[in-house]
Tab-separated table of C-alpha atoms in Angstrom:
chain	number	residue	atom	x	y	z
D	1	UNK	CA	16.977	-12.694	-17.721
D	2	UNK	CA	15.743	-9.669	-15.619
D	3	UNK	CA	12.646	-9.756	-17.834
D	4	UNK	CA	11.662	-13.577	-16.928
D	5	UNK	CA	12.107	-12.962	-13.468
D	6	UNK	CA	9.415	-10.267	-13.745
D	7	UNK	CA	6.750	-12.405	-15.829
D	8	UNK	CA	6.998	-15.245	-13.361
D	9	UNK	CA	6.731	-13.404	-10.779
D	10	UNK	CA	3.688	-12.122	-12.518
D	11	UNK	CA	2.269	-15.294	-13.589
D	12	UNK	CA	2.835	-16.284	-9.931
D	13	UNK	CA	0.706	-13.400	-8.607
D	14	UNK	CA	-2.025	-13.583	-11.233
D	15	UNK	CA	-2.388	-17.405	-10.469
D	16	UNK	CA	-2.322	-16.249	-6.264
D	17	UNK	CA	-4.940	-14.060	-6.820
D	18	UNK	CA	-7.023	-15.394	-9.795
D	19	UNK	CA	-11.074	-14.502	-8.828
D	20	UNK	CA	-9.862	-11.731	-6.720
D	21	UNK	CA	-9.527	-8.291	-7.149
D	22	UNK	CA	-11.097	-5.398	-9.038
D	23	UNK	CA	-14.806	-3.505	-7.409
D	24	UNK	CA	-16.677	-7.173	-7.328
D	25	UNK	CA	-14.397	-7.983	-4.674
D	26	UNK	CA	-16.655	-7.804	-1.274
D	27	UNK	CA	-14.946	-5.859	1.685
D	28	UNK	CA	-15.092	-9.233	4.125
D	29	UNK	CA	-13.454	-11.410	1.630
D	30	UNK	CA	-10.045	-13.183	2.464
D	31	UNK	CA	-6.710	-10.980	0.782
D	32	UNK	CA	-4.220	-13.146	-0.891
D	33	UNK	CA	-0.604	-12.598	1.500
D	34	UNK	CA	1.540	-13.128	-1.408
D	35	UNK	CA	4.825	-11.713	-1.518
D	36	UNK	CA	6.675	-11.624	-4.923
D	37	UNK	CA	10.103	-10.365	-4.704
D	38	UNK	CA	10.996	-9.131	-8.284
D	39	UNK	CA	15.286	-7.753	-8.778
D	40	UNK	CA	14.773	-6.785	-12.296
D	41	UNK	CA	17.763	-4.337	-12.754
D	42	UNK	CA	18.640	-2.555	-16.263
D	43	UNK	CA	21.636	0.089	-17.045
D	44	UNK	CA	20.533	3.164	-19.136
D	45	UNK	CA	20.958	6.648	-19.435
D	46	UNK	CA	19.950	9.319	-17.346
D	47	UNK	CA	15.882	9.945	-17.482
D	48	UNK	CA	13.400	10.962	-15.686
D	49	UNK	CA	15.504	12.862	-13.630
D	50	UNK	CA	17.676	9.757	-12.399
D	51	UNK	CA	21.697	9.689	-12.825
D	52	UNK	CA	22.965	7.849	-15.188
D	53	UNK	CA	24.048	4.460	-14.374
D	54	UNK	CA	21.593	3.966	-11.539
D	55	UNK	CA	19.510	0.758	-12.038
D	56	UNK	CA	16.384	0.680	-12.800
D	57	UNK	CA	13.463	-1.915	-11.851
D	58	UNK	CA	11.537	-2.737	-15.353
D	59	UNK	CA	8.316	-1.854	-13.509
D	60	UNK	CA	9.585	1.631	-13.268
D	61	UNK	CA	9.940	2.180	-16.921
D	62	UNK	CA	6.824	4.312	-17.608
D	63	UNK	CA	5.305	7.806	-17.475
D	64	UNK	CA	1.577	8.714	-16.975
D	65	UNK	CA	-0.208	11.438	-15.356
D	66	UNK	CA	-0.979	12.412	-11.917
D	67	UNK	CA	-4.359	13.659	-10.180
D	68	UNK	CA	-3.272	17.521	-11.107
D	69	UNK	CA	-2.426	16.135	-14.924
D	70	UNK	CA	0.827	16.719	-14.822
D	71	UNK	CA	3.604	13.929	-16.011
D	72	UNK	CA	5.369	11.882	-13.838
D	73	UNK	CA	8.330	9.173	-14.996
D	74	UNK	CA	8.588	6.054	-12.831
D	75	UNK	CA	12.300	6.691	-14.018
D	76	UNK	CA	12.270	9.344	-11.298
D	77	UNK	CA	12.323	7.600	-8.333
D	78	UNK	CA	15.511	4.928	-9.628
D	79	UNK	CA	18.332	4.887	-7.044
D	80	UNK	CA	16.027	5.783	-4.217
D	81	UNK	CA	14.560	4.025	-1.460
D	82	UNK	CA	10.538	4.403	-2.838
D	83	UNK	CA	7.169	3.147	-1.723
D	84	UNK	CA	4.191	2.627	-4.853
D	85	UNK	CA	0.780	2.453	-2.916
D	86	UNK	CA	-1.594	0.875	-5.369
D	87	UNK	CA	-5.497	1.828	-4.224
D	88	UNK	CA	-8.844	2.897	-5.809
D	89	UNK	CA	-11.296	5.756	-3.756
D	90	UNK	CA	-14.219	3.337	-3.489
D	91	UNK	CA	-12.330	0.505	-1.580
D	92	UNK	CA	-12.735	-0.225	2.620
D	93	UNK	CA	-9.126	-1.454	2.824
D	94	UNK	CA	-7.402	1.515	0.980
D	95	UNK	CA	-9.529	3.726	3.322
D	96	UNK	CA	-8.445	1.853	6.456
D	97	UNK	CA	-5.082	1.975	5.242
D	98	UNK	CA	-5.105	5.415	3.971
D	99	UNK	CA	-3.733	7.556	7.266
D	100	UNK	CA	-1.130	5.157	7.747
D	101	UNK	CA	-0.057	5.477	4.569
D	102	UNK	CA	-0.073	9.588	5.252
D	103	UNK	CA	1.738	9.394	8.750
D	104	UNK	CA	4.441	6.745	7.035
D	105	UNK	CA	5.064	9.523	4.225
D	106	UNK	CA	5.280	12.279	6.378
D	107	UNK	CA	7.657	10.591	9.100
D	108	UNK	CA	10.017	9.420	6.388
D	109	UNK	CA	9.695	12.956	4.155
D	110	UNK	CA	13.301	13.265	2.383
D	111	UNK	CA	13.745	9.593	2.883
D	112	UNK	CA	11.853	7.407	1.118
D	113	UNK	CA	9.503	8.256	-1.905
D	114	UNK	CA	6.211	7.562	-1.743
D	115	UNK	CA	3.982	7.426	-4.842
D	116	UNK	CA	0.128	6.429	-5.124
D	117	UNK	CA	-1.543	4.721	-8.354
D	118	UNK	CA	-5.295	5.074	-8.329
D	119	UNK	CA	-7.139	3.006	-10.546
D	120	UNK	CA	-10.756	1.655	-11.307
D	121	UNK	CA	-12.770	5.540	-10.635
D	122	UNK	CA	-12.790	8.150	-11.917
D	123	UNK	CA	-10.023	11.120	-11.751
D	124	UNK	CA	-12.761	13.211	-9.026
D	125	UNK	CA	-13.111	10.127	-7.193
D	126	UNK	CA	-9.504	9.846	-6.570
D	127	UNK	CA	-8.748	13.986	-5.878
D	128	UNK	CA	-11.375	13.546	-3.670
D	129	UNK	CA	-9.747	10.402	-1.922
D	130	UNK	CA	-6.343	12.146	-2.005
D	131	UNK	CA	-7.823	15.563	-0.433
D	132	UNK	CA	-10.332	13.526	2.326
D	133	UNK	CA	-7.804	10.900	3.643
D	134	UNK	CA	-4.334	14.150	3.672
D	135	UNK	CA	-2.558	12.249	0.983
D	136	UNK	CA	-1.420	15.516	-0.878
D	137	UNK	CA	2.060	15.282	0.405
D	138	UNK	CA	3.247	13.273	-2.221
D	139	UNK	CA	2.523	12.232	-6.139
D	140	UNK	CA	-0.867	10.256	-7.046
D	141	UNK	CA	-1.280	8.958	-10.196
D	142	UNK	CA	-4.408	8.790	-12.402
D	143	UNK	CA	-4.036	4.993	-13.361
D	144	UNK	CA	-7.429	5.021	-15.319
D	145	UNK	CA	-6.303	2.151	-17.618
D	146	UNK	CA	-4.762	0.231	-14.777
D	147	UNK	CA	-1.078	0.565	-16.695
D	148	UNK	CA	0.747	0.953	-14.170
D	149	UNK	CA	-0.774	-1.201	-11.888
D	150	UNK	CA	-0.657	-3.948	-14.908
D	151	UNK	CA	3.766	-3.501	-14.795
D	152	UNK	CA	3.493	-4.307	-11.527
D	153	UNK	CA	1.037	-7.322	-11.450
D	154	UNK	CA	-1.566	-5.944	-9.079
D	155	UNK	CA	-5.028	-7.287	-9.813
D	156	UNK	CA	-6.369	-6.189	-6.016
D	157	UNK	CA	-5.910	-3.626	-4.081
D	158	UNK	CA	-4.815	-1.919	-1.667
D	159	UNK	CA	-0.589	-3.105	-2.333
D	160	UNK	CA	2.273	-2.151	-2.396
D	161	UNK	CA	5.807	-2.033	-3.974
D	162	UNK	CA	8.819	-1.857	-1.605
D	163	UNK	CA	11.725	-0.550	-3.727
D	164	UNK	CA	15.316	-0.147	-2.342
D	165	UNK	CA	17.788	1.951	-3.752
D	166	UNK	CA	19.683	-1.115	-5.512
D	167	UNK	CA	16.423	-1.598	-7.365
D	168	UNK	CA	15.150	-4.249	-5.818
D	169	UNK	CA	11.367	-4.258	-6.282
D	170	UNK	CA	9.484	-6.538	-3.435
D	171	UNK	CA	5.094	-7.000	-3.880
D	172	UNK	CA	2.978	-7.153	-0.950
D	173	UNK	CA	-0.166	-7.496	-2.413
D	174	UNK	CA	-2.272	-7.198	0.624
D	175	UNK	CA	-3.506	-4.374	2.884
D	176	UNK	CA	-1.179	-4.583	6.041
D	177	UNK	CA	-1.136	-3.405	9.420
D	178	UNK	CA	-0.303	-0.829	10.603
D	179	UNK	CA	2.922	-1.837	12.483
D	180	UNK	CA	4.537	-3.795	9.614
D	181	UNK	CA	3.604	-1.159	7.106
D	182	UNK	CA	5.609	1.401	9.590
D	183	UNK	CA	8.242	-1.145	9.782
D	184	UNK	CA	8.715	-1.860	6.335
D	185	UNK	CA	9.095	1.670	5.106
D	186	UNK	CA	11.337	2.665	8.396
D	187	UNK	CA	13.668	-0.355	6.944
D	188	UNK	CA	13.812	1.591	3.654
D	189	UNK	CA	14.592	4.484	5.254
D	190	UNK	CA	17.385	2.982	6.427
């Protein structure tokens, strides 16, 4: 059941944003404010450095490598209050967005995980991101198929995953300000 939540929420999103998205996007266009709440929750055994019988969001269930190439398991960050930031080096919005994102991870250190998923540049592009915009004090990943960002349904960035520690996943896939962004992750800090 958990798994036809997800594709309609999906389908939902794709449809929202259909002719958005990706580099041809121009940096005055309209974002899409669609919100897809996704509680796709599985059982399993411990992985990725998460206890066994925490639940697990689908979206979650991957590995890939970060900006230093090492591995990372999206099974890590089960049973904790986590933030994915979705963004690619090139784009205005993740820019503007970018020291929020920082001050949010650092105020809520040991609280909430934060993870970023760069996608559509190249690996230099996105160290270079990470190391101009202070981003270093948590995980990036090197999304250079889009993989990850495809589990989750973005097709524009900047957004962003809200996950509680029940498992609940909820989608914002828009850039937002800087005062609900603060608000949203201080609510998952709990």
């Amino acid at each position: 059941m958990a798994w036809v939540r997800l594709a309609l929420a999906v389908m939902c999103a794709g449809l929202a944003l259909a002719g958005c998205g990706a580099r041809s996007a121009s940096p005055g266009a309209p974002l899409a404010s669609t919100r897809v709440v996704v509680s796709a929750h599985a059982e399993g055994s411990a992985s990725g450095g998460r206890a066994v019988g925490v639940k697990m969001p689908e979206q979650l269930r991957f590995t890939a490598k970060t900006l230093d190439g090492k591995d990372f398991s999206g099974a890590s960050l089960a049973g904790k209050p986590a933030v994915v930031w979705f963004w690619a080096p090139w784009c205005p919005r993740c820019q503007g967005e970018a020291e929020d994102i920082a001050a949010a991870a650092k105020e809520t250190a040991g609280r909430v995980a934060f993870l970023g998923v760069a996608a559509q540049d190249e690996v230099p592009a996105m160290q270079e991101f990470v190391r101009k915009y202070d981003l270093g004090s948590f995980p990036h990943l090197a999304d250079t198929d889009a993989a990850v960002w495809k589990r989750f349904g973005v097709v524009e960035q900047p957004a962003h995953a809200f996950i509680t520690a029940d498992g609940t996943v909820e989608m914002v896939l828009k850039q937002l300000p800087t005062n609900e962004l603060l608000d949203r992750v201080r609510a998952l800090a709990g």
